[in-house]
XYZ file of C-alpha atoms in Angstrom:
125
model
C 0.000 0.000 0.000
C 2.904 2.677 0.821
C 4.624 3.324 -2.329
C 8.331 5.343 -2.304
C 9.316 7.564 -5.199
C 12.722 8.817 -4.822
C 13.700 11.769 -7.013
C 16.459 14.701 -7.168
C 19.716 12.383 -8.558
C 21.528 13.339 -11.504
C 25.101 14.501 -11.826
C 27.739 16.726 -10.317
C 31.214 17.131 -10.190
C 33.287 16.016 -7.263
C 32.490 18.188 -3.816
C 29.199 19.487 -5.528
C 25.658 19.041 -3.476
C 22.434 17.150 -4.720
C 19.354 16.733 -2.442
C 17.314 13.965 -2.831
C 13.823 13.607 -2.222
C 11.617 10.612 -1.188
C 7.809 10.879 -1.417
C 5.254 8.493 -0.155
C 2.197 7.707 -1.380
C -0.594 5.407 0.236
C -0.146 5.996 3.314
C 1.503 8.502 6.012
C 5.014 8.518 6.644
C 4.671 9.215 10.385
C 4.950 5.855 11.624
C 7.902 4.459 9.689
C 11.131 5.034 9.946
C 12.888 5.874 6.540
C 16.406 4.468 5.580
C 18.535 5.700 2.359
C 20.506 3.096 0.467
C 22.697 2.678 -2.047
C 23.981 0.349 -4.554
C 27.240 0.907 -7.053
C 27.865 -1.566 -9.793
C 28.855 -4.596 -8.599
C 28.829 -3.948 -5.031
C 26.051 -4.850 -2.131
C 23.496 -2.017 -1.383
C 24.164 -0.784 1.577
C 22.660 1.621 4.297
C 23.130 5.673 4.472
C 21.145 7.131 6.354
C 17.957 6.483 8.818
C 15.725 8.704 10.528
C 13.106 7.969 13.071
C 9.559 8.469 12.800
C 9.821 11.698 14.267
C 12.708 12.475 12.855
C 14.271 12.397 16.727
C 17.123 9.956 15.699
C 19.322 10.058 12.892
C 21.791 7.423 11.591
C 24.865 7.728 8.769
C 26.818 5.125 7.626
C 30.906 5.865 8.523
C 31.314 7.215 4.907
C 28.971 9.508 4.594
C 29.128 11.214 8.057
C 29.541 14.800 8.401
C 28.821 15.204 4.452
C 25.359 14.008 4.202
C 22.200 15.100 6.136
C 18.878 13.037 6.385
C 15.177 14.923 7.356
C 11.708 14.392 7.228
C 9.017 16.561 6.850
C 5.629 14.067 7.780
C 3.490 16.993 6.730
C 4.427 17.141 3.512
C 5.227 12.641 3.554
C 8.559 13.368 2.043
C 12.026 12.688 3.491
C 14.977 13.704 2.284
C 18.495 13.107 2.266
C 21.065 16.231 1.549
C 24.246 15.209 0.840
C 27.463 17.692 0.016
C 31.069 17.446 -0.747
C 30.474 14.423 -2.852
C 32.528 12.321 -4.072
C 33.503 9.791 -7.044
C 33.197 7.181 -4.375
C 29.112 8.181 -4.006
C 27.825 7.084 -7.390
C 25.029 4.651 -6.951
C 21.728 3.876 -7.400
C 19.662 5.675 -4.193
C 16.987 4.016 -2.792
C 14.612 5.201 0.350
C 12.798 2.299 1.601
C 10.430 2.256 5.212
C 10.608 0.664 7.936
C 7.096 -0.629 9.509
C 8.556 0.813 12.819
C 9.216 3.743 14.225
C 12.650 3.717 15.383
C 15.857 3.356 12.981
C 17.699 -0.150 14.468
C 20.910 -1.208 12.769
C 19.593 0.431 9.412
C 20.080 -3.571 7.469
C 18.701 -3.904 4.275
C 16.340 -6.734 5.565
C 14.673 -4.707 8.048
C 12.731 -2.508 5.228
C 9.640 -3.984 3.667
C 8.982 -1.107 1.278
C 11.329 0.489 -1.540
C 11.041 3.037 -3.969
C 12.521 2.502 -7.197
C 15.574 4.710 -7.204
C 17.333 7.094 -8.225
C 20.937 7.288 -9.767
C 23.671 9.664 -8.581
C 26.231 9.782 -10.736
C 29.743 11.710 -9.038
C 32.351 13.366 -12.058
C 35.417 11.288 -11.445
């Protein structure tokens, strides 16, 4: 019933800024926690970024800390994820994908039931 659109990739030169955007449909985004993911070609997808329901708890992967910033705005059922000073190392496919609880856990691919489709960020080597 909750479907995920993620939008706002494209590409940008190393230490450039894109802010991507993930909007729900079906249902209200208040009682999920949202993760960000990402898979590169021929690697594992692998967990970003996770905010709480409320947005009172935030998670980043080691890589991505103090360069990319996750928020939700439930009003609006869209969460984002803001991410600057990118790098070659970024490009991926991004995916946003819920969490049928509220709070954020380990941030594991398994733990997600929903997923948008994604969205590809592509970082100028």
């Amino acid at each position: 019933q909750l479907q995920l659109v993620e939008s706002g990739g494209g590409l940008v030169q190393p230490g450039g800024s894109l802010r991507l955007s993930c909007a729900a449909s079906g249902s209200t985004l208040d009682r999920y926690a949202i993760g960000w993911f990402r898979q590169a070609p021929g690697k594992e997808r692998e967990g970003v970024s996770c905010i709480s329901s409320s947005g009172g708890s935030r998670t980043y992967a080691d890589s991505v800390k103090g360069r990319f910033t996750i928020s939700r705005d439930n009003a609006k059922n869209t969460v984002y994820l803001q991410m600057n000073s990118l790098k070659p190392e970024d490009t991926a496919i991004y995916y946003c994908a819920a969490k049928s609880i509220s709070f954020c856990g380990r941030g594991v691919v398994a733990d997600f039931g929903s997923w948008g489709q994604g969205t590809q960020v592509t970082v100028f080597s």
